[in-house]
mmCIF file of C-alpha atoms in Angstrom:
data_model
loop_
_atom_site.group_PDB
_atom_site.id
_atom_site.type_symbol
_atom_site.label_atom_id
_atom_site.label_comp_id
_atom_site.label_asym_id
_atom_site.label_seq_id
_atom_site.Cartn_x
_atom_site.Cartn_y
_atom_site.Cartn_z
ATOM 1 C CA THR A 1 4.424 -11.581 11.940
ATOM 2 C CA GLN A 2 3.235 -8.176 13.145
ATOM 3 C CA LEU A 3 -0.161 -8.349 11.697
ATOM 4 C CA LEU A 4 -3.091 -5.093 11.339
ATOM 5 C CA GLU A 5 -6.288 -5.158 12.571
ATOM 6 C CA GLN A 6 -9.016 -2.439 10.500
ATOM 7 C CA SER A 7 -12.752 -2.442 12.208
ATOM 8 C CA PRO A 8 -14.832 -1.702 10.790
ATOM 9 C CA GLN A 9 -14.777 -3.778 7.464
ATOM 10 C CA PHE A 10 -17.757 -1.985 5.704
ATOM 11 C CA LEU A 11 -19.409 1.032 7.550
ATOM 12 C CA SER A 12 -22.856 2.865 5.378
ATOM 13 C CA ILE A 13 -23.914 6.214 6.906
ATOM 14 C CA GLN A 14 -25.466 8.986 5.874
ATOM 15 C CA GLU A 15 -24.247 12.370 5.042
ATOM 16 C CA GLY A 16 -23.585 14.362 8.098
ATOM 17 C CA GLU A 17 -22.814 11.759 10.529
ATOM 18 C CA ASN A 18 -19.400 11.346 12.140
ATOM 19 C CA LEU A 19 -17.854 7.528 11.926
ATOM 20 C CA THR A 20 -14.360 6.162 13.639
ATOM 21 C CA VAL A 21 -12.256 3.846 12.029
ATOM 22 C CA TYR A 22 -9.834 1.436 13.904
ATOM 23 C CA CYS A 23 -6.836 0.120 13.486
ATOM 24 C CA ASN A 24 -5.343 -2.203 16.148
ATOM 25 C CA SER A 25 -2.168 -4.286 16.649
ATOM 26 C CA SER A 26 -0.285 -6.597 19.235
ATOM 27 C CA SER A 27 3.279 -4.961 17.914
ATOM 28 C CA VAL A 28 4.486 -1.534 17.589
ATOM 29 C CA PHE A 29 5.253 0.111 14.977
ATOM 30 C CA SER A 30 7.865 3.430 14.482
ATOM 31 C CA SER A 31 5.252 4.831 12.915
ATOM 32 C CA LEU A 32 1.805 4.467 10.752
ATOM 33 C CA GLN A 33 0.424 6.092 7.984
ATOM 34 C CA TRP A 34 -3.219 6.052 6.528
ATOM 35 C CA TYR A 35 -3.982 5.872 2.639
ATOM 36 C CA ARG A 36 -7.082 6.119 0.657
ATOM 37 C CA GLN A 37 -7.527 4.186 -2.180
ATOM 38 C CA GLU A 38 -10.271 4.155 -4.887
ATOM 39 C CA PRO A 39 -11.576 1.576 -7.151
ATOM 40 C CA GLY A 40 -8.382 0.981 -9.878
ATOM 41 C CA GLU A 41 -6.230 3.009 -8.357
ATOM 42 C CA GLY A 42 -3.351 3.202 -5.887
ATOM 43 C CA PRO A 43 -2.948 3.923 -2.415
ATOM 44 C CA VAL A 44 -3.311 7.559 -1.277
ATOM 45 C CA LEU A 45 -1.262 9.029 1.916
ATOM 46 C CA LEU A 46 -3.656 10.846 3.884
ATOM 47 C CA VAL A 47 -1.438 11.016 6.882
ATOM 48 C CA THR A 48 1.899 10.121 9.234
ATOM 49 C CA VAL A 49 1.901 9.722 12.364
ATOM 50 C CA VAL A 50 5.317 9.197 14.238
ATOM 51 C CA THR A 51 4.822 9.626 18.141
ATOM 52 C CA GLY A 52 3.067 8.005 20.919
ATOM 53 C CA GLY A 53 -0.208 10.023 21.469
ATOM 54 C CA GLU A 54 -0.273 12.530 18.422
ATOM 55 C CA VAL A 55 -2.968 13.687 17.374
ATOM 56 C CA LYS A 56 -3.021 15.000 13.365
ATOM 57 C CA LYS A 57 -6.493 16.962 11.776
ATOM 58 C CA LEU A 58 -6.583 16.818 8.028
ATOM 59 C CA LYS A 59 -9.483 18.976 7.650
ATOM 60 C CA ARG A 60 -12.609 16.490 8.413
ATOM 61 C CA LEU A 61 -10.166 13.932 9.164
ATOM 62 C CA THR A 62 -8.423 13.248 12.729
ATOM 63 C CA PHE A 63 -6.173 10.854 13.106
ATOM 64 C CA GLN A 64 -4.774 9.241 16.398
ATOM 65 C CA PHE A 65 -1.970 7.300 17.060
ATOM 66 C CA GLY A 66 -1.841 5.742 20.646
ATOM 67 C CA ASP A 67 0.514 6.375 23.182
ATOM 68 C CA ALA A 68 1.683 2.603 22.693
ATOM 69 C CA ARG A 69 2.260 2.862 19.346
ATOM 70 C CA LYS A 70 0.344 0.027 18.250
ATOM 71 C CA ASP A 71 -2.941 1.624 17.454
ATOM 72 C CA SER A 72 -4.261 4.419 15.481
ATOM 73 C CA SER A 73 -7.100 6.291 14.926
ATOM 74 C CA LEU A 74 -9.425 7.846 12.224
ATOM 75 C CA HIS A 75 -11.902 9.800 13.026
ATOM 76 C CA ILE A 76 -14.284 11.683 9.942
ATOM 77 C CA THR A 77 -16.542 14.986 10.832
ATOM 78 C CA ALA A 78 -20.000 15.287 8.930
ATOM 79 C CA ALA A 79 -19.123 12.689 6.554
ATOM 80 C CA GLN A 80 -19.429 13.873 3.063
ATOM 81 C CA PRO A 81 -20.003 11.127 0.016
ATOM 82 C CA GLY A 82 -16.595 12.691 -1.265
ATOM 83 C CA ASP A 83 -15.669 10.454 1.437
ATOM 84 C CA THR A 84 -16.447 6.849 0.130
ATOM 85 C CA GLY A 85 -13.311 5.105 -0.556
ATOM 86 C CA LEU A 86 -11.415 2.624 0.974
ATOM 87 C CA TYR A 87 -9.426 3.851 4.173
ATOM 88 C CA LEU A 88 -6.322 1.004 4.621
ATOM 89 C CA CYS A 89 -3.516 1.775 7.774
ATOM 90 C CA ALA A 90 -0.289 0.619 6.950
ATOM 91 C CA GLY A 91 2.271 0.567 9.855
ATOM 92 C CA ALA A 92 6.183 0.350 9.272
ATOM 93 C CA GLY A 93 8.160 -2.029 12.364
ATOM 94 C CA GLN A 94 11.348 0.310 11.831
ATOM 95 C CA ALA A 95 12.770 2.958 10.126
ATOM 96 C CA GLY A 96 12.782 1.891 6.422
ATOM 97 C CA THR A 97 11.157 -0.951 6.327
ATOM 98 C CA ALA A 98 8.221 -2.190 4.212
ATOM 99 C CA LEU A 99 4.574 -1.535 5.077
ATOM 100 C CA ILE A 100 2.504 -3.693 6.173
ATOM 101 C CA PHE A 101 -1.245 -2.842 5.784
ATOM 102 C CA GLY A 102 -4.037 -3.794 7.670
ATOM 103 C CA LYS A 103 -7.222 -5.552 5.547
ATOM 104 C CA GLY A 104 -8.574 -1.739 5.257
ATOM 105 C CA THR A 105 -12.385 -0.309 5.969
ATOM 106 C CA THR A 106 -14.479 0.277 3.410
ATOM 107 C CA LEU A 107 -16.880 3.331 3.857
ATOM 108 C CA SER A 108 -19.548 4.391 1.812
ATOM 109 C CA VAL A 109 -21.196 8.148 2.330
ATOM 110 C CA SER A 110 -24.477 8.686 0.919
ATOM 111 C CA SER A 111 -26.560 11.940 0.664
ATOM 112 C CA GLU B 1 2.860 15.873 -7.934
ATOM 113 C CA PRO B 2 5.472 13.770 -9.550
ATOM 114 C CA GLU B 3 3.714 9.987 -10.325
ATOM 115 C CA VAL B 4 4.776 6.702 -10.220
ATOM 116 C CA THR B 5 3.903 4.778 -13.642
ATOM 117 C CA GLN B 6 2.830 1.403 -14.434
ATOM 118 C CA THR B 7 2.264 -0.558 -17.368
ATOM 119 C CA PRO B 8 0.245 -2.353 -18.804
ATOM 120 C CA SER B 9 -2.565 -1.501 -16.637
ATOM 121 C CA HIS B 10 -3.597 -5.275 -17.431
ATOM 122 C CA GLN B 11 -2.400 -7.989 -18.712
ATOM 123 C CA VAL B 12 -3.803 -11.096 -18.796
ATOM 124 C CA THR B 13 -1.588 -14.366 -19.410
ATOM 125 C CA GLN B 14 -1.735 -18.021 -19.277
ATOM 126 C CA MET B 15 -0.498 -19.957 -16.629
ATOM 127 C CA GLY B 16 2.959 -20.998 -17.012
ATOM 128 C CA GLN B 17 4.116 -18.183 -18.897
ATOM 129 C CA GLU B 18 6.438 -15.290 -17.784
ATOM 130 C CA VAL B 19 5.003 -11.654 -17.093
ATOM 131 C CA ILE B 20 7.045 -8.151 -16.767
ATOM 132 C CA LEU B 21 5.564 -6.315 -15.240
ATOM 133 C CA ARG B 22 7.044 -2.362 -15.271
ATOM 134 C CA CYS B 23 7.280 0.274 -13.486
ATOM 135 C CA VAL B 24 8.802 4.183 -13.737
ATOM 136 C CA PRO B 25 9.286 5.501 -9.850
ATOM 137 C CA ILE B 26 9.890 9.218 -8.955
ATOM 138 C CA SER B 27 12.926 10.316 -10.827
ATOM 139 C CA ASN B 28 14.361 11.370 -7.309
ATOM 140 C CA HIS B 29 13.858 8.416 -5.398
ATOM 141 C CA LEU B 30 15.314 5.802 -3.928
ATOM 142 C CA TYR B 31 13.886 3.209 -2.683
ATOM 143 C CA PHE B 32 11.321 1.062 -4.582
ATOM 144 C CA TYR B 33 9.160 -1.639 -3.573
ATOM 145 C CA TRP B 34 6.205 -3.501 -5.319
ATOM 146 C CA TYR B 35 2.904 -4.723 -3.935
ATOM 147 C CA ARG B 36 -0.086 -7.278 -4.527
ATOM 148 C CA GLN B 37 -3.495 -7.397 -3.832
ATOM 149 C CA ILE B 38 -6.130 -10.029 -4.408
ATOM 150 C CA LEU B 39 -9.257 -9.144 -5.421
ATOM 151 C CA GLY B 40 -10.924 -8.430 -1.829
ATOM 152 C CA GLN B 41 -8.460 -8.764 0.355
ATOM 153 C CA LYS B 42 -5.738 -6.664 2.229
ATOM 154 C CA VAL B 43 -2.424 -4.946 -0.009
ATOM 155 C CA GLU B 44 0.856 -6.942 0.896
ATOM 156 C CA PHE B 45 4.265 -6.798 0.799
ATOM 157 C CA LEU B 46 6.456 -7.983 -1.668
ATOM 158 C CA VAL B 47 9.707 -6.731 -2.100
ATOM 159 C CA SER B 48 11.995 -3.270 -1.586
ATOM 160 C CA PHE B 49 14.816 -2.143 -3.386
ATOM 161 C CA TYR B 50 17.626 0.102 -2.448
ATOM 162 C CA ASN B 51 20.980 0.682 -3.705
ATOM 163 C CA ASN B 52 20.980 -1.759 -6.957
ATOM 164 C CA GLU B 53 19.583 -4.790 -4.659
ATOM 165 C CA ILE B 54 16.869 -6.265 -2.776
ATOM 166 C CA SER B 55 17.030 -5.456 1.159
ATOM 167 C CA GLU B 56 13.723 -7.045 1.729
ATOM 168 C CA LYS B 57 11.327 -9.385 0.593
ATOM 169 C CA SER B 58 8.018 -11.222 1.914
ATOM 170 C CA GLU B 59 7.387 -14.964 2.088
ATOM 171 C CA ILE B 60 5.332 -14.352 -0.876
ATOM 172 C CA PHE B 61 8.104 -13.529 -2.746
ATOM 173 C CA ASP B 62 9.846 -16.919 -3.679
ATOM 174 C CA ASP B 63 11.935 -18.282 -6.555
ATOM 175 C CA GLN B 64 9.206 -17.661 -9.235
ATOM 176 C CA PHE B 65 9.523 -13.410 -8.841
ATOM 177 C CA SER B 66 12.537 -11.301 -9.767
ATOM 178 C CA VAL B 67 13.322 -7.550 -9.308
ATOM 179 C CA GLU B 68 15.361 -5.963 -11.693
ATOM 180 C CA ARG B 69 16.435 -2.036 -12.352
ATOM 181 C CA PRO B 70 17.649 -2.767 -15.893
ATOM 182 C CA ASP B 71 18.249 1.499 -15.665
ATOM 183 C CA GLY B 72 17.761 4.685 -14.160
ATOM 184 C CA SER B 73 14.764 4.825 -14.541
ATOM 185 C CA ASN B 74 12.626 1.555 -15.020
ATOM 186 C CA PHE B 75 11.956 -0.783 -12.117
ATOM 187 C CA THR B 76 10.896 -4.249 -13.006
ATOM 188 C CA LEU B 77 8.769 -7.256 -11.330
ATOM 189 C CA LYS B 78 8.977 -10.844 -13.291
ATOM 190 C CA ILE B 79 7.181 -13.082 -13.091
ATOM 191 C CA ARG B 80 8.739 -16.685 -14.374
ATOM 192 C CA SER B 81 5.904 -19.138 -14.660
ATOM 193 C CA THR B 82 2.282 -17.647 -13.615
ATOM 194 C CA LYS B 83 -0.161 -19.581 -10.896
ATOM 195 C CA LEU B 84 -4.112 -18.897 -10.983
ATOM 196 C CA GLU B 85 -2.781 -17.313 -8.063
ATOM 197 C CA ASP B 86 -0.758 -14.669 -8.996
ATOM 198 C CA SER B 87 -3.458 -13.415 -10.120
ATOM 199 C CA ALA B 88 -3.660 -10.073 -8.610
ATOM 200 C CA MET B 89 -3.115 -6.308 -8.833
ATOM 201 C CA TYR B 90 0.326 -5.221 -8.405
ATOM 202 C CA PHE B 91 1.270 -2.201 -7.281
ATOM 203 C CA CYS B 92 4.453 -0.365 -7.768
ATOM 204 C CA ALA B 93 5.724 2.433 -4.846
ATOM 205 C CA SER B 94 8.507 4.471 -4.233
ATOM 206 C CA ARG B 95 10.231 6.776 -2.184
ATOM 207 C CA GLY B 96 12.609 9.110 -1.500
ATOM 208 C CA GLN B 97 15.708 9.019 1.178
ATOM 209 C CA GLY B 98 14.144 10.871 4.217
ATOM 210 C CA ALA B 99 13.580 10.330 7.767
ATOM 211 C CA MET B 100 11.170 8.306 9.729
ATOM 212 C CA GLY B 101 7.331 8.363 7.706
ATOM 213 C CA GLU B 102 8.651 9.169 4.548
ATOM 214 C CA LYS B 103 5.965 9.188 2.046
ATOM 215 C CA LEU B 104 5.475 6.547 -0.113
ATOM 216 C CA PHE B 105 4.114 7.061 -4.019
ATOM 217 C CA PHE B 106 1.798 4.430 -5.587
ATOM 218 C CA GLY B 107 1.602 3.646 -8.455
ATOM 219 C CA SER B 108 -2.216 3.121 -10.263
ATOM 220 C CA GLY B 109 -0.954 -0.546 -10.951
ATOM 221 C CA THR B 110 -1.192 -3.157 -13.025
ATOM 222 C CA GLN B 111 -4.132 -6.071 -13.433
ATOM 223 C CA LEU B 112 -2.260 -9.464 -13.961
ATOM 224 C CA SER B 113 -4.440 -12.071 -14.496
ATOM 225 C CA VAL B 114 -3.575 -15.635 -15.217
ATOM 226 C CA LEU B 115 -5.891 -17.730 -16.570
#
């Protein structure tokens, strides 16, 4: 069974701080996706990484896929209250197979 | 942006009753999924559906669960005899036919409460 472990589970920071959340597994994934979920809503895709070592940037968010395609990180620069939410990573074992989700990191950014 | 629509948004049922959760995937999508999220826990895969048949299912998706695409637009999840532990937020998702990592669109979910 493929498992994705996310850390930290909870993160509470002040506006303007930087943070990194991690997504780790002992399994190799063909692709890995990061989602953000608001209360009462479904997850919304932020980014997909496919190639080992790949780095993608989305404004203040930087996503990295590990060289071995077993782990990923999300770095947020100068966090803002609007970044508050649940961040989920999800991996696909093979192309077209269902996504397996981590438990998520709940981020709270206060002003 | 196109949306996946789920109804109802909330469903309360008695243990042992049958429930049908409904989803309208994005119109030109070909792959359909059901996930669930028990309060405070992770999003769990239930089943995927492609070309009018189940393509993959998890251990959670036992004989009490079934899926159907009764027409060209709806995709339903039926739970035949609900149990207390079926209480969760159920998400429908769909995606088009594309390369690896094709974007998965989620609906807003149906909150199922089994009493």
